[in-house]
CSV table of C-alpha atoms and ligand atoms in Angstrom, one decimal:
chain,number,residue,atom,x,y,z
A,821,MET,CA,-64.7,-32.6,-32.4
A,822,ASP,CA,-62.1,-30.3,-30.7
A,823,LEU,CA,-59.5,-27.9,-31.9
A,824,THR,CA,-56.0,-28.4,-30.5
A,825,ASP,CA,-54.4,-25.5,-28.6
A,826,ALA,CA,-51.9,-25.2,-31.5
A,827,GLU,CA,-54.8,-24.8,-34.0
A,828,VAL,CA,-56.5,-22.1,-31.9
A,829,GLU,CA,-53.3,-20.3,-31.4
A,830,ALA,CA,-52.5,-20.4,-35.2
A,831,LEU,CA,-55.9,-19.1,-36.1
A,832,GLY,CA,-55.5,-16.2,-33.8
A,833,THR,CA,-51.9,-15.4,-34.7
A,834,HIS,CA,-51.6,-16.2,-38.4
A,835,GLY,CA,-55.3,-16.3,-39.4
A,836,TYR,CA,-55.2,-19.9,-40.4
A,837,PHE,CA,-54.4,-23.5,-39.5
A,838,LEU,CA,-54.0,-26.8,-41.3
A,839,ARG,CA,-55.2,-30.3,-40.3
A,840,ASP,CA,-54.2,-33.5,-42.1
A,841,GLY,CA,-56.3,-36.6,-42.0
A,842,PHE,CA,-59.6,-34.8,-41.4
A,843,LEU,CA,-61.8,-37.7,-42.3
A,844,GLY,CA,-59.4,-40.7,-42.4
A,845,GLU,CA,-58.4,-42.3,-45.7
A,846,PRO,CA,-61.4,-44.7,-46.3
A,847,ARG,CA,-63.9,-41.9,-45.9
A,848,ALA,CA,-61.7,-39.4,-47.8
A,849,LEU,CA,-61.5,-41.7,-50.8
A,850,ALA,CA,-65.3,-42.2,-50.7
A,851,VAL,CA,-65.8,-38.4,-50.8
A,852,ARG,CA,-63.3,-38.2,-53.6
A,853,ASP,CA,-65.2,-40.8,-55.6
A,854,ALA,CA,-68.5,-38.9,-55.0
A,855,ALA,CA,-66.9,-35.6,-56.1
A,856,LEU,CA,-65.4,-37.2,-59.2
A,857,ALA,CA,-68.9,-38.7,-60.0
A,858,ARG,CA,-70.4,-35.2,-59.8
A,859,VAL,CA,-67.7,-33.9,-62.2
A,860,ALA,CA,-68.3,-36.8,-64.6
A,861,ALA,CA,-72.1,-36.2,-64.5
A,862,GLY,CA,-71.4,-32.8,-66.0
A,863,VAL,CA,-73.3,-30.8,-63.3
A,864,LEU,CA,-70.5,-28.4,-62.4
A,865,ARG,CA,-70.6,-24.9,-63.9
A,866,PRO,CA,-67.9,-22.3,-64.5
A,867,ALA,CA,-67.6,-20.1,-61.4
A,868,GLY,CA,-68.5,-16.5,-61.6
A,869,ILE,CA,-66.8,-13.5,-60.1
A,870,ARG,CA,-68.3,-10.3,-58.8
A,871,ARG,CA,-67.1,-7.0,-60.0
A,872,GLY,CA,-69.2,-4.3,-58.5
A,873,ALA,CA,-72.8,-5.2,-59.1
A,874,ASP,CA,-71.9,-7.4,-62.0
A,875,HIS,CA,-71.6,-11.1,-62.0
A,876,SER,CA,-69.4,-12.3,-64.8
A,877,LEU,CA,-67.1,-15.1,-66.0
A,878,ASP,CA,-63.5,-14.4,-66.4
A,879,THR,CA,-61.0,-17.3,-66.4
A,880,SER,CA,-58.1,-14.9,-66.1
A,881,VAL,CA,-59.4,-14.4,-62.5
A,882,ARG,CA,-60.9,-17.7,-61.7
A,883,GLY,CA,-60.8,-21.0,-63.7
A,884,ASP,CA,-62.7,-23.5,-61.6
A,885,HIS,CA,-66.1,-25.2,-62.1
A,886,ILE,CA,-68.4,-25.4,-59.1
A,887,GLU,CA,-71.5,-26.9,-57.6
A,888,TRP,CA,-73.2,-26.1,-54.3
A,889,VAL,CA,-73.5,-29.2,-52.2
A,890,LEU,CA,-76.6,-29.8,-50.0
A,891,PRO,CA,-76.8,-32.4,-47.2
A,892,GLY,CA,-78.7,-35.4,-48.4
A,893,SER,CA,-77.4,-35.2,-52.0
A,894,ASP,CA,-75.0,-38.2,-51.5
A,895,ALA,CA,-74.0,-40.3,-48.4
A,896,ALA,CA,-70.2,-39.6,-48.7
A,897,LEU,CA,-70.6,-35.9,-49.3
A,898,GLU,CA,-73.1,-35.8,-46.4
A,899,THR,CA,-70.3,-37.3,-44.1
A,900,LEU,CA,-68.1,-34.4,-45.0
A,901,TRP,CA,-70.9,-31.9,-44.5
A,902,HIS,CA,-71.4,-33.2,-40.9
A,903,HIS,CA,-67.7,-32.9,-40.2
A,904,PHE,CA,-67.8,-29.3,-41.4
A,905,ARG,CA,-70.7,-28.7,-39.1
A,906,GLU,CA,-68.8,-30.1,-36.1
A,907,LEU,CA,-65.8,-28.1,-37.2
A,908,GLY,CA,-67.9,-24.9,-37.1
A,909,ASP,CA,-69.2,-25.7,-33.6
A,910,ALA,CA,-65.6,-26.5,-32.4
A,911,VAL,CA,-64.2,-23.2,-33.8
A,912,SER,CA,-67.2,-21.3,-32.4
A,913,SER,CA,-66.5,-22.6,-28.8
A,914,ALA,CA,-62.7,-22.5,-29.0
A,915,ALA,CA,-62.2,-19.2,-30.8
A,916,TYR,CA,-65.4,-17.4,-29.8
A,917,LEU,CA,-66.3,-16.7,-33.4
A,918,GLY,CA,-70.1,-17.2,-33.1
A,919,LEU,CA,-70.5,-19.1,-36.3
A,920,GLY,CA,-74.0,-20.0,-37.6
A,921,ARG,CA,-75.0,-21.5,-40.9
A,922,PHE,CA,-72.6,-22.5,-43.7
A,923,ASP,CA,-72.6,-23.2,-47.4
A,924,VAL,CA,-70.6,-26.0,-49.0
A,925,GLN,CA,-69.2,-25.8,-52.6
A,926,LEU,CA,-67.5,-28.4,-54.7
A,927,ALA,CA,-64.9,-26.9,-57.0
A,928,CYS,CA,-63.0,-28.6,-59.8
A,929,TYR,CA,-60.0,-26.9,-61.6
A,930,PRO,CA,-59.8,-28.8,-64.9
A,931,GLY,CA,-56.0,-28.4,-65.3
A,932,GLY,CA,-54.6,-26.5,-68.2
A,933,GLY,CA,-53.3,-23.7,-65.9
A,934,ALA,CA,-56.7,-22.9,-64.3
A,935,HIS,CA,-56.1,-20.8,-61.2
A,936,TYR,CA,-57.8,-18.3,-58.9
A,937,ALA,CA,-56.2,-14.8,-58.5
A,938,ARG,CA,-55.3,-13.4,-55.1
A,939,HIS,CA,-58.4,-12.4,-53.1
A,940,ARG,CA,-60.2,-12.5,-49.8
A,941,ASP,CA,-63.4,-14.4,-49.3
A,942,ALA,CA,-65.1,-11.6,-47.4
A,943,PHE,CA,-64.6,-8.0,-46.4
A,944,PRO,CA,-64.6,-6.8,-42.8
A,945,GLY,CA,-67.7,-5.1,-41.6
A,946,GLN,CA,-70.3,-6.9,-43.7
A,947,SER,CA,-72.2,-9.6,-41.9
A,948,ASN,CA,-71.1,-12.3,-44.3
A,949,ARG,CA,-68.5,-15.0,-44.5
A,950,ARG,CA,-66.4,-15.3,-41.3
A,951,LEU,CA,-64.6,-18.6,-41.6
A,952,THR,CA,-63.5,-20.6,-44.6
A,953,ALA,CA,-62.7,-24.3,-44.4
A,954,ILE,CA,-61.3,-26.0,-47.5
A,955,TRP,CA,-60.9,-29.8,-47.8
A,956,TYR,CA,-58.9,-31.3,-50.6
A,957,ALA,CA,-59.6,-34.6,-52.5
A,958,ASN,CA,-56.5,-35.0,-54.6
A,959,ALA,CA,-55.2,-38.5,-54.1
A,960,GLY,CA,-51.8,-39.0,-55.6
A,961,TRP,CA,-51.1,-35.3,-56.0
A,962,THR,CA,-47.5,-34.4,-57.1
A,963,PRO,CA,-45.8,-31.0,-57.4
A,964,GLN,CA,-46.1,-31.2,-61.2
A,965,ASP,CA,-49.8,-31.1,-60.8
A,966,GLY,CA,-49.6,-27.6,-59.4
A,967,GLY,CA,-52.7,-25.9,-58.0
A,968,MET,CA,-51.0,-25.1,-54.6
A,969,LEU,CA,-53.0,-22.8,-52.3
A,970,ARG,CA,-50.9,-19.8,-51.6
A,971,LEU,CA,-51.7,-18.0,-48.3
A,972,HIS,CA,-50.7,-14.5,-47.6
A,973,PRO,CA,-50.6,-14.2,-43.8
A,974,GLU,CA,-50.7,-10.5,-42.6
A,975,ASP,CA,-48.5,-11.1,-39.5
A,976,THR,CA,-45.4,-12.4,-41.3
A,977,GLY,CA,-45.8,-11.1,-44.9
A,978,THR,CA,-44.3,-14.3,-46.1
A,979,PRO,CA,-46.5,-16.4,-48.4
A,980,VAL,CA,-47.1,-20.0,-47.5
A,981,ASP,CA,-47.8,-22.6,-50.1
A,982,VAL,CA,-50.1,-25.5,-49.2
A,983,ALA,CA,-50.3,-28.7,-51.4
A,984,PRO,CA,-53.9,-29.7,-52.0
A,985,VAL,CA,-53.4,-33.3,-51.0
A,986,LEU,CA,-56.1,-35.8,-50.1
A,987,ASP,CA,-57.8,-35.3,-46.7
A,988,ARG,CA,-56.0,-32.1,-45.8
A,989,LEU,CA,-58.1,-29.3,-44.3
A,990,VAL,CA,-57.2,-25.6,-44.3
A,991,VAL,CA,-59.2,-23.3,-42.1
A,992,PHE,CA,-58.9,-19.5,-42.2
A,993,LEU,CA,-60.6,-16.3,-41.2
A,994,SER,CA,-62.5,-15.2,-44.4
A,995,GLU,CA,-62.1,-11.5,-43.7
A,996,ARG,CA,-58.5,-11.6,-42.9
A,997,LEU,CA,-56.5,-13.9,-45.1
A,998,GLU,CA,-55.7,-13.2,-48.7
A,999,HIS,CA,-55.0,-16.3,-50.8
A,1000,GLU,CA,-54.8,-17.6,-54.3
A,1001,VAL,CA,-54.8,-20.8,-56.3
A,1002,LEU,CA,-51.6,-21.2,-58.4
A,1003,PRO,CA,-52.0,-22.6,-61.9
A,1004,SER,CA,-53.3,-26.2,-61.9
A,1005,HIS,CA,-52.0,-28.7,-64.4
A,1006,ALA,CA,-54.2,-31.6,-63.4
A,1007,THR,CA,-57.8,-32.1,-62.3
A,1008,ARG,CA,-57.9,-30.4,-58.8
A,1009,LEU,CA,-60.8,-31.1,-56.4
A,1010,ALA,CA,-61.7,-29.1,-53.3
A,1011,LEU,CA,-64.8,-28.9,-51.1
A,1012,THR,CA,-65.2,-25.6,-49.3
A,1013,ALA,CA,-67.4,-24.6,-46.4
A,1014,TRP,CA,-68.1,-20.9,-45.7
A,1015,PHE,CA,-69.4,-20.2,-42.3
A,1016,TYR,CA,-71.5,-17.0,-41.6
A,1017,GLY,CA,-71.9,-15.1,-38.4
A,1018,ARG,CA,-74.9,-16.0,-36.2
A,1019,GLY,CA,-76.8,-12.8,-37.2
A,1020,ALA,CA,-76.4,-13.4,-40.9
B,1278,OGA,C1,-62.2,-20.1,-53.2
B,1278,OGA,C2,-60.8,-20.4,-53.0
B,1278,OGA,C3,-59.0,-22.0,-52.7
B,1278,OGA,C4,-58.7,-23.5,-53.0
B,1278,OGA,O1,-62.9,-20.9,-53.8
B,1278,OGA,O2,-62.6,-18.9,-52.8
B,1278,OGA,O3,-60.0,-19.5,-52.7
B,1278,OGA,O4,-57.6,-23.9,-52.5
B,1278,OGA,N1,-60.3,-21.7,-53.1
B,1278,OGA,O5,-59.5,-24.2,-53.7
B,1279,MN,MN1,-61.1,-17.9,-51.7
């Protein structure tokens, strides 16, 4: 897998890039079915938030339900996991980020206005998350469903709203880009990979 020149340029300038058709529709639909099956099995749990040393639940900050995804748990999810690994390698060589291991999380916003308040995924200086890659699984998404990802690029100061449509990938620098999930009015599925620096 290679990054295009435009993707490398966008990552450096704006802190993010988008890619549509990351897996191709047949594989994307298979991953969607696998994600829906995990949700139907009732294995997702309300996501926590960190406030200082405390871990707590607060749906006014974050309303999604999550599960950590391991390779080998399901064939379709494993396909996505391998694509994330290739993406990490491609970003490492094209953008000199030195990415190492990554974690993958399945998140489901159940609708009813569930959202995630503006935040960063990491803070500079700690050897933690360096790159975030979010892949969406929402076939048939319409604007009434809500749940747009709102990015806050530092360079322009103008927010950018991204529709969470099937097979769209959003990649951004975890320490740099503030973002939020606007209220979701339908089931909203995303799989996110967080890549750590090589020393982490
Ligand atoms: C997160 C997050 C955004 C999205 O889980 O940290 O910001 O679009 N998710 O699901
Ligand atoms: Mn985030």
